[in-house]
CSV table of N, CA and C in Angstrom, one decimal:
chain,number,residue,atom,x,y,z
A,1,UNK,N,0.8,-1.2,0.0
A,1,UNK,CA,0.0,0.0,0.0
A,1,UNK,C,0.9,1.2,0.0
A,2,UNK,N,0.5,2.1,-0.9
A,2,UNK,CA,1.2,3.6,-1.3
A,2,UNK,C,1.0,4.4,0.2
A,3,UNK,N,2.0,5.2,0.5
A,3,UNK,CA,2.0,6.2,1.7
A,3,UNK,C,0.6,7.0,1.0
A,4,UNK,N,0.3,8.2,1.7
A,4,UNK,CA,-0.5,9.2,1.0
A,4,UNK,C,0.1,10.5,2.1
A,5,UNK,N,-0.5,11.6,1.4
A,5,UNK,CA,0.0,12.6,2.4
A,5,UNK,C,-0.2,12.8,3.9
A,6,UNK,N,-1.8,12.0,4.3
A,6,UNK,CA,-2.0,12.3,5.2
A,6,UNK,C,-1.2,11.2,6.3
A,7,UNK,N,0.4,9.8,5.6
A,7,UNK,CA,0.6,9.4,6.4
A,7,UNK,C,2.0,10.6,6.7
A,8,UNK,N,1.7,11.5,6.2
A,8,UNK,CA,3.4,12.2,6.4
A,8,UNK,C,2.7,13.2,7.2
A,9,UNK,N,4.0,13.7,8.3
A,9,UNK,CA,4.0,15.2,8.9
A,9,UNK,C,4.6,16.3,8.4
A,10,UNK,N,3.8,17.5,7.7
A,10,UNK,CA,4.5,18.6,7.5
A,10,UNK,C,5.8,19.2,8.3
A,11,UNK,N,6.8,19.6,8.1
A,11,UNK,CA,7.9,20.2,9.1
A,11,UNK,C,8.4,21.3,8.2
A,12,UNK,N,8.8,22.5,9.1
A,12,UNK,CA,9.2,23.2,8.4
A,12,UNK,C,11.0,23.4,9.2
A,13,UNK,N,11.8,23.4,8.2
A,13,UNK,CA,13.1,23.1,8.8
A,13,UNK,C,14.3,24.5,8.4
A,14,UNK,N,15.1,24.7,9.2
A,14,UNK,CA,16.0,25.8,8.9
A,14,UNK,C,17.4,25.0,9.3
A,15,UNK,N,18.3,25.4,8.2
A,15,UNK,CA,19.6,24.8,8.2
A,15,UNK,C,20.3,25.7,7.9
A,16,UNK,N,21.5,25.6,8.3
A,16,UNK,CA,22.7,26.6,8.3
A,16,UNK,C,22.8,26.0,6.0
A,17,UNK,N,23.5,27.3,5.8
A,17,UNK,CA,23.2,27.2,4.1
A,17,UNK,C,24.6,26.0,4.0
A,18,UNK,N,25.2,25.7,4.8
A,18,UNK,CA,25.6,25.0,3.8
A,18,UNK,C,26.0,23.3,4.3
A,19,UNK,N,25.1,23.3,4.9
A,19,UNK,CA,24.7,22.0,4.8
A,19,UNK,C,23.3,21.8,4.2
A,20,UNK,N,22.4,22.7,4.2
A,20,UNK,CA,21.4,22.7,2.9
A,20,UNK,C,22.3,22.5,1.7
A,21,UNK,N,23.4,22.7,1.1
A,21,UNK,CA,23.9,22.9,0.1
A,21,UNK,C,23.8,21.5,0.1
A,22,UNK,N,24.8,20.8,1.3
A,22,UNK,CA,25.6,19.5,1.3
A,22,UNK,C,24.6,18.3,1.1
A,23,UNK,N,23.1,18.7,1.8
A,23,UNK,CA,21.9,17.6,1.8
A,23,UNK,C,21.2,17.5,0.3
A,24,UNK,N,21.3,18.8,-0.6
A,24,UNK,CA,21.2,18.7,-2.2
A,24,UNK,C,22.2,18.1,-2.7
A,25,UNK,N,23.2,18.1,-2.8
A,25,UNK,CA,24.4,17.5,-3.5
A,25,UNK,C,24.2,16.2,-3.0
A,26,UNK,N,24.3,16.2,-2.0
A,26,UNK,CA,23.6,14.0,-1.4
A,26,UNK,C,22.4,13.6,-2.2
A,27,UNK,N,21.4,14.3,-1.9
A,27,UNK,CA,20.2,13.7,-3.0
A,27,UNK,C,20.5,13.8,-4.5
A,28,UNK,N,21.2,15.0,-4.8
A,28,UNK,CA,21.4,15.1,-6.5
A,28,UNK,C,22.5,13.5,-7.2
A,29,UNK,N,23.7,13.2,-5.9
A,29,UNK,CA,24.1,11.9,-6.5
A,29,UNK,C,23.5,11.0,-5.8
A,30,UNK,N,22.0,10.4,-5.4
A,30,UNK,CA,21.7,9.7,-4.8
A,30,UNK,C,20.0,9.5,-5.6
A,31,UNK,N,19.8,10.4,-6.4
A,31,UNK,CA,18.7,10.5,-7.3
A,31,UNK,C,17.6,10.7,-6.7
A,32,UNK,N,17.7,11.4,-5.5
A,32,UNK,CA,16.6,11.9,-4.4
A,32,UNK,C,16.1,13.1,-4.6
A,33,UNK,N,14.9,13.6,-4.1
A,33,UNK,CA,14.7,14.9,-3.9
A,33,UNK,C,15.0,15.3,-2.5
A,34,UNK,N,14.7,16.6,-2.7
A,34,UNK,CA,15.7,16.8,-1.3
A,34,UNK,C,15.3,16.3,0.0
A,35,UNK,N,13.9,16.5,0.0
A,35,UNK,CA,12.8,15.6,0.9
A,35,UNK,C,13.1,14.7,1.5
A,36,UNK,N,13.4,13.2,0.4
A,36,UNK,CA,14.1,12.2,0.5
A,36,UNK,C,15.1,12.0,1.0
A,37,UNK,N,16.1,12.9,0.5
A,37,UNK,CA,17.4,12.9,1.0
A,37,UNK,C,17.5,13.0,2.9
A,38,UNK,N,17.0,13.7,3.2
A,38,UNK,CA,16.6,14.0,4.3
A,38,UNK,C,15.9,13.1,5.0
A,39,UNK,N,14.8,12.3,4.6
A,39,UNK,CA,13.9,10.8,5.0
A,39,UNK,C,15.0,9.8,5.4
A,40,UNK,N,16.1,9.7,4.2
A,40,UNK,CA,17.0,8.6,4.2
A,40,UNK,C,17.7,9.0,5.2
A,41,UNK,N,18.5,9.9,5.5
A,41,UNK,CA,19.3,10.4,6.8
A,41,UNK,C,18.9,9.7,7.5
A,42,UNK,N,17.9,10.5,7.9
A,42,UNK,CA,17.4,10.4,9.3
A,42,UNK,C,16.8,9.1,9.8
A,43,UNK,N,16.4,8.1,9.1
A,43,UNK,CA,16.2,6.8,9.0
A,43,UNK,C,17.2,6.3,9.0
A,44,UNK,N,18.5,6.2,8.5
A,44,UNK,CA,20.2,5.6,9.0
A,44,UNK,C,20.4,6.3,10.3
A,45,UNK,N,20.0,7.8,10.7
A,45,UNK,CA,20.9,7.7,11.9
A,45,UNK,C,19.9,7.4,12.9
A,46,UNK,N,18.7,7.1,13.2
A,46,UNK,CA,17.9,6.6,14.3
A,46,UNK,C,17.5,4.9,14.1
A,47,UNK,N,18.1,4.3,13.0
A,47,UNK,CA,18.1,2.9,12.8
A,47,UNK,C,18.8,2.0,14.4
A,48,UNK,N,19.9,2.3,14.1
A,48,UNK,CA,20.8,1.8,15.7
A,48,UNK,C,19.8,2.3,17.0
A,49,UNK,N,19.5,3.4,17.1
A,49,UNK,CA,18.7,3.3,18.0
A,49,UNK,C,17.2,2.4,18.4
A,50,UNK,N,16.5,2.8,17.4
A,50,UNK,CA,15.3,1.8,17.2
A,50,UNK,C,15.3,0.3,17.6
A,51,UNK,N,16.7,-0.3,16.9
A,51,UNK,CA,17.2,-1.6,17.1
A,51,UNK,C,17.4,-2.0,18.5
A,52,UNK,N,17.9,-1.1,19.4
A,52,UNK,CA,18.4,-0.8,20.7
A,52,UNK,C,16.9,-1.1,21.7
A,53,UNK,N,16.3,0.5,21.2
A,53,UNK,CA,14.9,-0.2,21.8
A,53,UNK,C,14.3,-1.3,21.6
A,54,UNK,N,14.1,-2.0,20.1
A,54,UNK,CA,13.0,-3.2,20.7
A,54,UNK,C,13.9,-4.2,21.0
A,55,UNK,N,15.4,-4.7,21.5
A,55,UNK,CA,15.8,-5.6,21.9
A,55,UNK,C,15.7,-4.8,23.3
A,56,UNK,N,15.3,-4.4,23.8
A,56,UNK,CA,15.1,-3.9,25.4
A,56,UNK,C,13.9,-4.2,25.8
A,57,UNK,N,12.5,-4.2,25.0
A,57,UNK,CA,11.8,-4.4,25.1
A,57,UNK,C,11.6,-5.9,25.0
A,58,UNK,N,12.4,-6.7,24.2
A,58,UNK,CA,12.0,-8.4,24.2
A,58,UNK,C,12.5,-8.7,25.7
């Protein structure tokens, strides 16, 4: 089943320019939009965490 908009949260985000620069050039060689680029981040860096919590919880 496709996401739809209503399973996403609007955010509005401010970044120093040049790592805005650096999170375009990651999606531009990564074939993402910037959006994405940012989805994928932040999904690798709270992965290890996530993993952490449900082996605490078993």
């Amino acid at each position: 089943m496709s996401a739809t908009q209503a399973d996403w949260a609007k955010t509005a985000l401010r970044l120093p320019r040049d790592m805005h620069t650096r999170v375009h050039e990651e999606a531009k060689r990564n074939d993402r939009t910037f959006n994405g680029q940012i989805v994928a981040m932040l999904r690798q860096a709270l992965q290890p965490k996530q993993e952490a919590e449900h082996a605490d919880a078993a």
